[in-house]
Structure formats: structure tokens, C-alpha cells
Tab-separated table of C-alpha atoms (C1' of nucleotides) in Angstrom:
chain	number	residue	atom	x	y	z
A	21	UNK	CA	134.942	114.271	208.840
A	22	UNK	CA	136.513	115.041	205.568
A	23	UNK	CA	140.206	115.454	205.201
A	24	UNK	CA	141.194	118.968	204.248
A	25	UNK	CA	143.262	119.135	201.109
A	26	UNK	CA	145.598	122.082	200.772
A	27	UNK	CA	146.001	123.560	197.341
A	28	UNK	CA	148.309	126.348	196.301
A	29	UNK	CA	147.464	128.206	193.135
A	30	UNK	CA	149.977	130.274	191.210
A	31	UNK	CA	148.231	131.862	188.262
A	32	UNK	CA	148.526	135.401	186.945
A	33	UNK	CA	145.081	135.506	185.385
A	34	UNK	CA	142.485	136.672	187.857
A	35	UNK	CA	139.688	135.281	185.706
A	36	UNK	CA	141.171	131.812	185.705
A	37	UNK	CA	142.028	131.964	189.384
A	38	UNK	CA	138.449	132.829	190.324
A	39	UNK	CA	137.033	130.288	187.903
A	40	UNK	CA	139.235	127.582	189.370
A	41	UNK	CA	138.212	128.422	192.927
A	42	UNK	CA	134.565	128.231	191.946
A	43	UNK	CA	135.005	124.795	190.444
A	44	UNK	CA	137.117	123.473	193.284
A	45	UNK	CA	134.688	124.693	195.919
A	46	UNK	CA	131.811	123.000	194.126
A	47	UNK	CA	133.568	119.646	194.115
A	48	UNK	CA	133.156	116.759	196.522
A	49	UNK	CA	136.484	117.485	198.157
A	50	UNK	CA	137.181	119.940	200.933
A	51	UNK	CA	139.891	122.234	199.785
A	52	UNK	CA	141.862	124.891	201.551
A	53	UNK	CA	143.031	127.115	198.745
A	54	UNK	CA	146.022	129.408	199.017
A	55	UNK	CA	147.007	132.008	196.501
A	56	UNK	CA	150.608	132.665	195.559
A	57	UNK	CA	151.665	135.750	193.653
A	58	UNK	CA	154.954	134.352	192.544
A	59	UNK	CA	157.305	131.404	192.711
A	60	UNK	CA	158.815	132.491	196.004
A	61	UNK	CA	155.449	132.914	197.684
A	62	UNK	CA	154.529	129.474	196.454
A	63	UNK	CA	157.690	128.152	198.077
A	64	UNK	CA	156.906	129.815	201.417
A	65	UNK	CA	153.294	128.670	201.387
A	66	UNK	CA	154.324	125.106	200.708
A	67	UNK	CA	156.780	125.177	203.584
A	68	UNK	CA	153.857	126.018	205.854
A	69	UNK	CA	151.074	123.874	204.425
A	70	UNK	CA	152.889	121.065	202.656
A	71	UNK	CA	150.176	121.182	200.018
A	72	UNK	CA	148.739	118.103	198.389
A	73	UNK	CA	148.445	120.020	195.137
A	74	UNK	CA	150.091	122.974	193.545
A	75	UNK	CA	148.354	124.315	190.476
A	76	UNK	CA	150.277	126.667	188.263
A	77	UNK	CA	150.668	127.848	184.734
A	78	UNK	CA	153.636	126.005	183.173
A	79	UNK	CA	154.576	129.145	181.301
A	80	UNK	CA	155.543	130.705	184.631
A	81	UNK	CA	158.348	128.231	185.145
A	82	UNK	CA	159.474	127.721	181.587
A	83	UNK	CA	162.601	129.772	182.102
A	84	UNK	CA	163.456	128.325	185.507
A	85	UNK	CA	162.839	124.644	184.938
A	86	UNK	CA	165.962	123.623	186.841
A	87	UNK	CA	164.954	125.545	189.952
A	88	UNK	CA	161.490	124.136	189.542
A	89	UNK	CA	162.726	120.562	189.400
A	90	UNK	CA	164.883	121.114	192.469
A	91	UNK	CA	161.841	122.448	194.264
A	92	UNK	CA	159.818	119.435	193.148
A	93	UNK	CA	162.372	117.046	194.620
A	94	UNK	CA	162.433	118.908	197.931
A	95	UNK	CA	158.668	118.809	198.270
A	96	UNK	CA	158.312	115.127	197.657
A	97	UNK	CA	154.647	114.455	198.305
A	98	UNK	CA	153.224	117.466	196.553
A	99	UNK	CA	151.484	116.797	193.249
A	100	UNK	CA	151.841	119.280	190.452
A	101	UNK	CA	149.060	120.315	188.138
A	102	UNK	CA	149.597	122.585	185.189
A	103	UNK	CA	146.804	124.773	183.931
A	104	UNK	CA	147.122	125.759	180.308
A	105	UNK	CA	145.144	127.872	177.909
A	106	UNK	CA	147.502	128.115	175.001
A	107	UNK	CA	149.737	125.655	173.299
A	108	UNK	CA	152.580	124.628	175.565
A	109	UNK	CA	155.738	122.650	175.043
A	110	UNK	CA	155.345	118.933	175.724
A	111	UNK	CA	158.621	118.767	177.624
A	112	UNK	CA	157.399	121.446	179.975
A	113	UNK	CA	154.137	119.579	180.522
A	114	UNK	CA	156.018	116.381	181.325
A	115	UNK	CA	157.167	118.010	184.564
A	116	UNK	CA	153.599	117.893	185.868
A	117	UNK	CA	151.506	115.117	187.342
A	118	UNK	CA	148.436	116.335	185.534
A	119	UNK	CA	147.254	119.039	183.188
A	120	UNK	CA	144.046	121.036	183.326
A	121	UNK	CA	143.042	122.423	179.975
A	122	UNK	CA	141.084	125.640	180.106
A	123	UNK	CA	138.103	124.124	178.322
A	124	UNK	CA	137.652	121.178	180.640
A	125	UNK	CA	134.430	120.733	182.543
A	126	UNK	CA	134.238	120.670	186.349
A	127	UNK	CA	133.672	116.925	186.145
A	128	UNK	CA	136.813	116.391	184.136
A	129	UNK	CA	138.828	118.493	186.521
A	130	UNK	CA	137.504	116.626	189.541
A	131	UNK	CA	138.207	113.323	187.825
A	132	UNK	CA	141.793	114.435	187.259
A	133	UNK	CA	142.273	115.310	190.916
A	134	UNK	CA	140.688	112.038	192.007
A	135	UNK	CA	142.887	110.112	189.624
A	136	UNK	CA	146.048	111.766	190.871
A	137	UNK	CA	145.036	111.145	194.480
A	138	UNK	CA	144.556	107.464	193.697
A	139	UNK	CA	147.952	106.953	192.097
A	140	UNK	CA	151.351	106.697	193.679
A	141	UNK	CA	153.550	109.731	193.370
A	142	UNK	CA	156.034	108.837	190.654
A	143	UNK	CA	159.479	110.319	190.449
A	144	UNK	CA	159.397	113.026	187.884
A	145	UNK	CA	160.981	112.273	184.597
A	146	UNK	CA	164.670	113.057	184.825
A	147	UNK	CA	165.542	112.369	181.248
A	148	UNK	CA	163.634	115.116	179.552
A	149	UNK	CA	163.995	113.500	176.154
A	150	UNK	CA	167.462	113.436	174.688
A	151	UNK	CA	167.654	115.813	171.770
A	152	UNK	CA	167.155	113.731	168.701
A	153	UNK	CA	168.301	116.331	166.265
A	154	UNK	CA	171.888	117.528	166.158
A	155	UNK	CA	172.740	121.203	166.563
A	156	UNK	CA	173.261	121.691	162.883
A	157	UNK	CA	170.073	119.894	162.037
A	158	UNK	CA	168.138	122.188	164.346
A	159	UNK	CA	169.703	125.188	162.626
A	160	UNK	CA	168.592	123.871	159.276
A	161	UNK	CA	165.145	123.052	160.620
A	162	UNK	CA	164.660	126.532	162.046
A	163	UNK	CA	165.630	128.203	158.801
A	164	UNK	CA	163.438	125.802	156.878
A	165	UNK	CA	160.297	126.390	158.913
A	166	UNK	CA	160.921	130.093	158.743
A	167	UNK	CA	160.277	129.849	155.058
A	168	UNK	CA	163.776	129.555	153.635
A	169	UNK	CA	164.437	127.420	150.590
A	170	UNK	CA	167.329	124.962	150.597
A	171	UNK	CA	169.380	127.386	148.582
A	172	UNK	CA	168.769	130.197	151.058
A	173	UNK	CA	169.602	127.943	153.973
A	174	UNK	CA	172.844	127.016	152.269
A	175	UNK	CA	173.719	130.683	151.828
A	176	UNK	CA	172.855	131.630	155.385
A	177	UNK	CA	174.812	128.751	156.884
A	178	UNK	CA	177.650	129.079	154.409
A	179	UNK	CA	177.462	125.485	153.315
A	180	UNK	CA	176.703	123.736	150.068
A	181	UNK	CA	173.126	123.126	149.086
A	182	UNK	CA	174.031	119.440	148.958
A	183	UNK	CA	174.841	119.562	152.639
A	184	UNK	CA	171.520	121.186	153.362
A	185	UNK	CA	169.784	118.426	151.439
A	186	UNK	CA	171.679	115.821	153.408
A	187	UNK	CA	170.724	117.479	156.688
A	188	UNK	CA	167.107	117.619	155.621
A	189	UNK	CA	167.205	113.967	154.635
A	190	UNK	CA	168.548	113.102	158.095
A	191	UNK	CA	165.993	115.325	159.821
A	192	UNK	CA	163.209	113.589	157.939
A	193	UNK	CA	164.636	110.181	158.795
A	194	UNK	CA	164.957	110.997	162.480
A	195	UNK	CA	161.576	112.611	162.873
A	196	UNK	CA	159.709	110.486	160.384
A	197	UNK	CA	158.266	113.664	158.947
A	198	UNK	CA	158.772	114.523	155.332
A	199	UNK	CA	156.628	117.533	154.566
A	200	UNK	CA	157.582	121.093	155.361
A	201	UNK	CA	154.222	121.624	157.035
A	202	UNK	CA	154.719	118.590	159.250
A	203	UNK	CA	158.201	119.770	160.188
A	204	UNK	CA	156.769	123.189	160.974
A	205	UNK	CA	154.321	121.653	163.399
A	206	UNK	CA	157.149	119.573	164.833
A	207	UNK	CA	159.188	122.729	165.344
A	208	UNK	CA	156.281	124.477	167.030
A	209	UNK	CA	155.521	121.555	169.318
A	210	UNK	CA	159.159	121.274	170.313
A	211	UNK	CA	159.507	125.018	170.762
A	212	UNK	CA	162.151	125.473	168.127
A	213	UNK	CA	160.000	128.298	166.854
A	214	UNK	CA	157.097	130.223	168.299
A	215	UNK	CA	153.779	130.633	166.581
A	216	UNK	CA	153.376	134.059	168.101
A	217	UNK	CA	156.605	135.375	166.687
A	218	UNK	CA	155.693	134.478	163.165
A	219	UNK	CA	152.730	136.581	162.211
B	1246	UNK	CA	118.366	152.997	191.496
B	1247	UNK	CA	120.971	151.520	189.252
B	1248	UNK	CA	120.214	150.595	185.711
B	1249	UNK	CA	120.446	146.879	185.105
B	1250	UNK	CA	122.845	145.967	182.341
B	1251	UNK	CA	122.167	142.722	180.527
B	1252	UNK	CA	125.161	140.691	179.497
B	1253	UNK	CA	125.168	137.506	177.483
B	1254	UNK	CA	128.214	135.299	177.765
B	1255	UNK	CA	129.088	132.662	175.208
B	1256	UNK	CA	132.215	130.867	176.333
B	1257	UNK	CA	132.948	127.160	176.296
B	1258	UNK	CA	135.408	127.244	179.160
B	1259	UNK	CA	133.646	126.834	182.475
B	1260	UNK	CA	136.648	128.184	184.319
B	1261	UNK	CA	136.656	131.391	182.349
B	1262	UNK	CA	132.896	131.729	182.539
B	1263	UNK	CA	132.900	131.487	186.319
B	1264	UNK	CA	135.904	133.750	186.613
B	1265	UNK	CA	134.210	136.365	184.487
B	1266	UNK	CA	131.028	136.238	186.519
B	1267	UNK	CA	133.002	136.719	189.695
B	1268	UNK	CA	134.716	139.795	188.324
B	1269	UNK	CA	131.545	141.275	186.848
B	1270	UNK	CA	129.592	140.793	190.043
B	1271	UNK	CA	132.321	142.524	192.024
B	1272	UNK	CA	132.194	145.595	189.822
B	1273	UNK	CA	130.366	148.846	190.371
B	1274	UNK	CA	127.761	147.982	187.750
B	1275	UNK	CA	124.626	145.927	188.225
B	1276	UNK	CA	124.702	143.143	185.714
B	1277	UNK	CA	122.163	140.586	184.756
B	1278	UNK	CA	124.245	137.830	183.275
B	1279	UNK	CA	122.878	135.234	180.876
B	1280	UNK	CA	124.698	132.163	179.701
B	1281	UNK	CA	124.497	130.899	176.141
B	1282	UNK	CA	125.639	127.448	175.144
B	1283	UNK	CA	125.929	128.228	171.478
B	1284	UNK	CA	125.451	130.846	168.823
B	1285	UNK	CA	121.748	130.109	168.438
B	1286	UNK	CA	121.069	130.381	172.150
B	1287	UNK	CA	122.900	133.676	172.128
B	1288	UNK	CA	120.600	134.816	169.343
B	1289	UNK	CA	117.456	133.803	171.230
B	1290	UNK	CA	118.666	135.380	174.454
B	1291	UNK	CA	119.424	138.623	172.723
B	1292	UNK	CA	115.956	138.697	171.152
B	1293	UNK	CA	114.549	138.587	174.643
B	1294	UNK	CA	116.931	140.829	176.558
B	1295	UNK	CA	118.427	143.062	173.904
B	1296	UNK	CA	121.682	142.882	175.821
B	1297	UNK	CA	123.995	145.837	176.265
B	1298	UNK	CA	126.969	143.491	176.006
B	1299	UNK	CA	127.681	140.139	174.520
B	1300	UNK	CA	130.939	138.583	175.579
B	1301	UNK	CA	132.206	135.673	173.543
B	1302	UNK	CA	135.316	133.897	172.453
B	1303	UNK	CA	136.168	135.066	168.909
B	1304	UNK	CA	137.291	131.557	168.036
B	1305	UNK	CA	133.667	130.455	168.264
B	1306	UNK	CA	132.650	132.585	165.323
B	1307	UNK	CA	135.727	132.379	163.165
B	1308	UNK	CA	134.114	130.007	160.723
B	1309	UNK	CA	130.794	131.833	160.584
B	1310	UNK	CA	131.951	135.412	160.348
B	1311	UNK	CA	129.328	136.281	157.751
B	1312	UNK	CA	126.458	135.059	159.922
B	1313	UNK	CA	128.064	136.844	162.820
B	1314	UNK	CA	128.255	140.140	160.998
B	1315	UNK	CA	124.664	139.809	159.867
B	1316	UNK	CA	123.684	139.231	163.473
B	1317	UNK	CA	125.680	142.259	164.541
B	1318	UNK	CA	123.832	144.457	162.085
B	1319	UNK	CA	120.452	143.165	163.253
B	1320	UNK	CA	121.234	143.835	166.907
B	1321	UNK	CA	122.328	147.390	166.451
B	1322	UNK	CA	122.844	148.652	169.975
B	1323	UNK	CA	124.575	145.599	171.403
B	1324	UNK	CA	128.292	145.952	172.072
B	1325	UNK	CA	130.564	143.023	171.411
B	1326	UNK	CA	133.430	142.023	173.618
B	1327	UNK	CA	135.828	139.269	172.708
B	1328	UNK	CA	137.568	137.283	175.386
B	1329	UNK	CA	140.792	135.685	174.296
B	1330	UNK	CA	143.397	133.479	175.897
B	1331	UNK	CA	145.458	132.434	172.948
B	1332	UNK	CA	146.768	134.194	169.909
B	1333	UNK	CA	143.896	135.221	167.684
B	1334	UNK	CA	143.696	136.618	164.208
B	1335	UNK	CA	143.560	140.401	164.110
B	1336	UNK	CA	140.864	140.438	161.459
B	1337	UNK	CA	138.644	138.449	163.737
B	1338	UNK	CA	139.302	140.805	166.631
B	1339	UNK	CA	138.386	143.793	164.510
B	1340	UNK	CA	134.782	142.613	164.565
B	1341	UNK	CA	134.575	143.418	168.282
B	1342	UNK	CA	134.090	146.644	170.183
B	1343	UNK	CA	136.554	145.568	172.834
B	1344	UNK	CA	138.814	142.707	173.806
B	1345	UNK	CA	139.357	141.206	177.228
B	1346	UNK	CA	142.664	139.429	177.547
B	1347	UNK	CA	142.731	136.556	179.965
B	1348	UNK	CA	145.444	138.133	182.067
B	1349	UNK	CA	143.716	141.433	182.638
B	1350	UNK	CA	142.874	142.590	186.126
B	1351	UNK	CA	139.321	143.284	187.301
B	1352	UNK	CA	140.100	146.995	187.167
B	1353	UNK	CA	141.190	146.793	183.561
B	1354	UNK	CA	138.081	144.854	182.621
B	1355	UNK	CA	135.807	147.329	184.356
B	1356	UNK	CA	137.607	150.201	182.689
B	1357	UNK	CA	137.020	148.585	179.318
B	1358	UNK	CA	133.295	148.224	179.969
B	1359	UNK	CA	133.081	151.814	181.210
B	1360	UNK	CA	134.923	153.041	178.166
B	1361	UNK	CA	132.658	151.195	175.765
B	1362	UNK	CA	129.573	152.504	177.575
B	1363	UNK	CA	130.866	156.044	177.199
B	1364	UNK	CA	131.473	155.844	173.468
B	1365	UNK	CA	129.018	155.896	170.619
B	1366	UNK	CA	128.330	152.584	168.966
B	1367	UNK	CA	130.251	152.682	165.706
B	1368	UNK	CA	129.181	150.725	162.678
B	1369	UNK	CA	131.245	147.605	162.517
B	1370	UNK	CA	133.841	147.449	159.839
B	1371	UNK	CA	132.244	146.099	156.709
B	1372	UNK	CA	135.370	145.510	154.743
B	1373	UNK	CA	137.166	143.536	157.366
B	1374	UNK	CA	136.731	140.246	155.609
B	1375	UNK	CA	137.954	141.205	152.198
B	1376	UNK	CA	141.068	139.221	152.823
B	1377	UNK	CA	139.234	136.122	154.006
B	1378	UNK	CA	139.883	132.915	152.175
B	1379	UNK	CA	137.119	131.331	150.153
B	1380	UNK	CA	135.763	127.882	151.012
B	1381	UNK	CA	137.706	126.217	148.270
B	1382	UNK	CA	140.871	128.035	149.213
B	1383	UNK	CA	140.524	126.836	152.776
B	1384	UNK	CA	140.101	123.277	151.512
B	1385	UNK	CA	143.289	123.599	149.514
B	1386	UNK	CA	145.104	125.208	152.422
B	1387	UNK	CA	144.096	122.450	154.809
B	1388	UNK	CA	145.277	119.719	152.474
B	1389	UNK	CA	148.475	121.629	151.806
B	1390	UNK	CA	149.434	122.107	155.418
B	1391	UNK	CA	148.618	118.493	156.073
B	1392	UNK	CA	151.533	117.612	153.869
B	1393	UNK	CA	149.851	117.011	150.522
B	1394	UNK	CA	151.600	117.967	147.310
B	1395	UNK	CA	149.736	119.964	144.688
B	1396	UNK	CA	149.184	116.796	142.694
B	1397	UNK	CA	147.674	115.004	145.692
B	1398	UNK	CA	145.463	117.972	146.471
B	1399	UNK	CA	144.253	117.918	142.873
B	1400	UNK	CA	143.398	114.232	143.152
B	1401	UNK	CA	141.638	114.569	146.472
B	1402	UNK	CA	139.555	117.510	145.336
B	1403	UNK	CA	138.996	116.073	141.871
B	1404	UNK	CA	140.281	119.140	140.117
B	1405	UNK	CA	143.165	119.884	137.806
B	1406	UNK	CA	146.578	120.554	139.273
B	1407	UNK	CA	146.424	123.871	137.450
B	1408	UNK	CA	143.419	124.831	139.502
B	1409	UNK	CA	145.248	123.905	142.662
B	1410	UNK	CA	148.124	126.096	141.607
B	1411	UNK	CA	145.735	128.950	140.935
B	1412	UNK	CA	144.140	128.529	144.337
B	1413	UNK	CA	147.542	128.514	145.992
B	1414	UNK	CA	148.527	131.629	144.115
B	1415	UNK	CA	145.375	133.359	145.363
B	1416	UNK	CA	145.910	132.119	148.906
B	1417	UNK	CA	149.430	133.514	148.882
B	1418	UNK	CA	148.197	136.819	147.497
B	1419	UNK	CA	145.469	137.155	150.096
B	1420	UNK	CA	147.582	136.160	153.043
B	1421	UNK	CA	150.841	137.608	151.854
B	1422	UNK	CA	152.480	134.332	152.806
B	1423	UNK	CA	154.359	132.310	150.242
B	1424	UNK	CA	156.103	129.495	152.059
B	1425	UNK	CA	154.416	126.284	153.107
B	1426	UNK	CA	155.772	126.717	156.627
B	1427	UNK	CA	154.335	130.213	156.852
B	1428	UNK	CA	150.991	128.992	155.604
B	1429	UNK	CA	151.123	126.207	158.172
B	1430	UNK	CA	151.539	128.738	160.937
B	1431	UNK	CA	148.765	130.784	159.417
B	1432	UNK	CA	146.521	127.731	159.411
B	1433	UNK	CA	147.353	127.023	163.042
B	1434	UNK	CA	146.772	130.597	164.141
B	1435	UNK	CA	143.456	130.682	162.329
B	1436	UNK	CA	142.478	127.252	163.610
B	1437	UNK	CA	142.111	125.694	160.210
B	1438	UNK	CA	144.205	122.904	161.643
B	1439	UNK	CA	145.118	121.959	165.180
B	1440	UNK	CA	148.649	121.486	166.386
B	1441	UNK	CA	147.437	118.917	168.856
B	1442	UNK	CA	145.873	116.730	166.207
B	1443	UNK	CA	149.057	116.498	164.278
B	1444	UNK	CA	151.444	114.796	166.631
C	887	DG	C1'	191.707	101.929	168.490
C	888	DT	C1'	187.656	100.697	166.595
C	889	DT	C1'	182.729	102.198	166.302
C	890	DA	C1'	179.445	105.678	165.867
C	891	DT	C1'	177.796	110.048	164.926
C	892	DC	C1'	178.307	114.279	162.762
C	893	DA	C1'	179.169	117.668	159.113
C	894	DT	C1'	180.525	118.217	154.805
C	895	DC	C1'	180.014	117.657	149.526
C	896	DA	C1'	179.123	115.227	145.024
C	897	DT	C1'	176.449	113.019	140.774
C	898	DT	C1'	172.395	111.732	138.206
C	899	DA	C1'	167.731	111.286	137.094
C	900	DT	C1'	163.221	112.338	138.132
C	901	DT	C1'	159.487	114.826	140.005
C	902	DA	C1'	157.406	119.019	141.947
C	903	DG	C1'	156.596	123.869	142.403
C	904	DT	C1'	156.557	128.917	140.660
C	905	DA	C1'	155.725	132.922	137.682
C	906	DA	C1'	153.020	135.222	134.363
C	907	DT	C1'	149.103	135.394	131.718
C	908	DG	C1'	144.681	134.365	129.759
C	909	DA	C1'	140.089	132.810	129.886
C	910	DG	C1'	135.296	130.825	130.420
C	911	DG	C1'	131.396	129.668	133.371
C	912	DT	C1'	128.766	130.286	137.997
C	913	DT	C1'	127.083	132.621	141.905
C	914	DT	C1'	125.888	136.590	144.597
C	915	DC	C1'	124.844	141.187	145.524
C	916	DT	C1'	123.040	145.686	144.220
D	1301	DA	C1'	121.607	144.044	134.070
D	1302	DG	C1'	126.124	144.593	135.550
D	1303	DA	C1'	129.942	144.142	138.906
D	1304	DA	C1'	132.588	141.359	141.794
D	1305	DA	C1'	134.078	137.252	143.522
D	1306	DC	C1'	134.703	132.504	142.825
D	1307	DC	C1'	136.011	128.113	140.605
D	1308	DT	C1'	137.750	126.089	136.951
D	1309	DC	C1'	141.656	124.954	133.439
D	1310	DA	C1'	145.453	125.955	130.167
D	1311	DT	C1'	150.413	127.156	128.214
D	1312	DT	C1'	155.305	128.144	128.607
D	1313	DA	C1'	159.555	128.729	130.691
D	1314	DC	C1'	162.014	128.317	134.715
D	1315	DT	C1'	163.520	126.902	139.351
D	1316	DA	C1'	163.437	123.846	143.378
D	1317	DA	C1'	163.107	119.516	145.699
D	1318	DT	C1'	163.767	114.444	146.097
D	1319	DA	C1'	165.771	109.812	145.743
D	1320	DA	C1'	169.640	106.895	145.765
D	1321	DT	C1'	174.292	106.372	146.488
D	1322	DG	C1'	178.948	107.212	147.764
D	1323	DA	C1'	182.616	109.500	150.115
D	1324	DT	C1'	185.925	112.152	153.381
D	1325	DG	C1'	187.492	114.132	157.609
D	1326	DA	C1'	186.474	115.334	162.628
D	1327	DT	C1'	184.948	114.331	167.033
D	1328	DA	C1'	183.283	111.466	170.758
D	1329	DA	C1'	182.452	107.093	173.146
D	1330	DC	C1'	183.682	102.542	174.860
DNA sequence: GTTATCATCATTATTAGTAATGAGGTTTCT
DNA sequence: AGAAACCTCATTACTAATAATGATGATAAC
């Protein structure tokens, strides 16, 4: 007799929710799938079922990461799977035990679940990457990747252009990225700017 | 007796495909749903079924918009629905009769289909790609946003730096974007480059 | 109280990018 | 055959960015 694995899904997209259920039900595992409408429902459901897996969209907890981490600690043996369909901050993803990308095949998704089941539950990363860049450097970076020239940055920050150049030199040293395009990608990946806000 | 509506779906995400089927089959319409693995299969399927609707991810045709538009003209009475789950270029979306966003409810999706069925099939916008970049311009853009200087681009493409400058001038005119960072975002949004490949 | 990081600014020389304009040859569509 | 778009290259004058180096004061850490 197969062991029943409880899964809680918190996902606002009905299409993805139904697609996920279809894939999970076609797998070799026996799942009992519960649907949560929001973070609180997820909490209540997990109190009752002590789910092996909780699948949710990382974007739903991006503004409440502290609460989320507290919740993770309280529910020690639950594994967390993020499901993403747009670019998402790496730091956010690091809070999860595994990530399902929207384009993955059923086989890949099953392999992920199997892999997580076979590994020990690690403590989630506490040190969510110490900010490499200083406050001022981030300010300069933001203005830079928003299309400002050094001179404009200097004017907007009320500092000398020489200072801006020094900051940029330090940013490039710290990140190892010299080009503006590379720094733009860096800023996107680290959520200093949003792609969606720019066009 | 209900009329059977043929739908062809071209979507690389299994999750979304299954989710869509679930929603469509729960609607008040009677659909006959066909799955296409690629553009050519879609073409063959539509020759056979002359589908009322073709649902596909706009990203799949972003690099073959001309072929796509030719196909659209040939299959006059087919309606085109884009399904999107990440930010997508507006010009690309304008080629479709309707857009399904990943977060929409079954009711919203059904309403969209009903609405399209009730409206006359308009001729698709011919002049929607006037602002598209030429092949060479895309080559230049890609090299640029990968951190190459004009001089390096010239060397890699075996053309004069003056030509590179001309291309960049034209790119900026067409896109309305001057800064390298802005063009980087543009390239990301239009999938000329991938954020994930860069870090 | 020394060490380290940060934020600020400078000089000099070199290299890179921009603006404006013109122009010739090729391809594609009508 | 002609129009439109594309790809190519050039000149001139101007502005911006980079590299290398040094320096000062403020704050924070141990």
C-alpha cells in the first residue's frame, strides 16, 4: 500500500493549478492535494495535514519573507517548492527546497519531487547573502541602469562626477561586471530594478 | 446539437496545456482540442481542421513574425489567441485577436472566447511590424547588450565601426531607446537575450 | 585605538561614443 | 521600373567614459 503524500498548493492561476494537479495525479506517487486560497489558508491546512510538500508561487510571499521564514521553521518537515513562470529574484528562490519552472515536463517535475524526498531536509539558508554593494553604490547603480550618464548621476545625487566614477569603479570591482548591459542584468537579477517597470 | 469548435493549442508548457484543457472542457462550449508540438504541426493541423481558434504562446512566433502573418492571411477565418505568463512585447500581442493571461479565471477565459465568437474577424494589422528591427540590427543589439563596445562589434561582424554606429542609431530611432541599459531591458523583454544565461 | 570600509574629490592621458549628414549598392515588393 | 528598406562606409566636431593613482574625513568593528 502506497503512502499518501499530502500536498498543499497555493497558486492564484487556475490554469497552472489545474495543470499541476493533472501532472501530479499522473505520477507514480499517491498524492492528496489540498488547495489554499491564501497564506492563512495554507497555514491552517498545514496544521491539519502536516503536508510533505507545499507548492506555491514565490511572488506570493515576496513581501512577507520574514513571516514566511518563521512559518518554515515552525513546520519543520515540510518541503517547499516554488513554481515560477516569470523571472524571479534568486534570493527569493533560495528560500525553497526546489523550483518548478513552468516549461518543465512531467518527468522533470516528478524527478524533482523524488529527489527532494530522497534528501535530508536542510535548514533553510539564514544568511540570505550579505549585501555586497553599499547603499550609495546601489543608488548609483540604479540611476546608471535607468539610463543616466555619469554626469546626470552626479547631478541627481549632488556629488562630483569623480565620485560617481569612483563608485562605478568599486561597483565593477565588487561585481566583476564592467559593462552597463551586464550591470543592468545584475540589477534585474538582484531586483534593484524591475523589467516590467521599464518599458 | 451543439456545434463542435476546433481548437489547436501550441504551447510548450505541459502544465499550462493541461490547465487550459481542463478549463476549456468545463466550459459551455463543445471543443475538439488538438495539440501541436511546433509551428509546422500547427499548420498541418489547421489544414485538416480549419480551426476556429488557435491558442499559442506569442513568444513562440516572435522570431518568425513574417511567416506567422503570412499564415494568418492564408487561414482567414481562424481566430488567434495568445496565452502569456510573462511580460510580452505589445507589438507581438497586437497580432492576436485576444490574449489569455495566466492568472485569468475560467469565467474570464470563456467570456473572451464568447466575445471573439460574437465579433467579425478583422483583418490583422499589417503595419504592426514597421518598427521591427532588421536582422543585422538584432545582431548588433545582441552583441551590444552582451557588453561589446562598438569597436568589438565591428570586429566580430567584420564591418566598419561607422556601420555599427549607423546600426545603433537606427536601433535607437526604431525603439526610441538610447541608453545601453534601456536597450538591454528591451532585449530581455523581447527575448533577444536571456537573463538566465547571463549570470 | 588601530583597521577597515565608506563616501568624497582630484589629475592626467587615453579611448569610446554621439550627433548630423551624405551617399552608394543590394534586395524585395508592387 | 520604381519605391522602400536594408547594409554598408565616410567626415567632422563634440562629449563621455576609463585607467591609474592618490588623498581626506567619517563611521564602524575588534
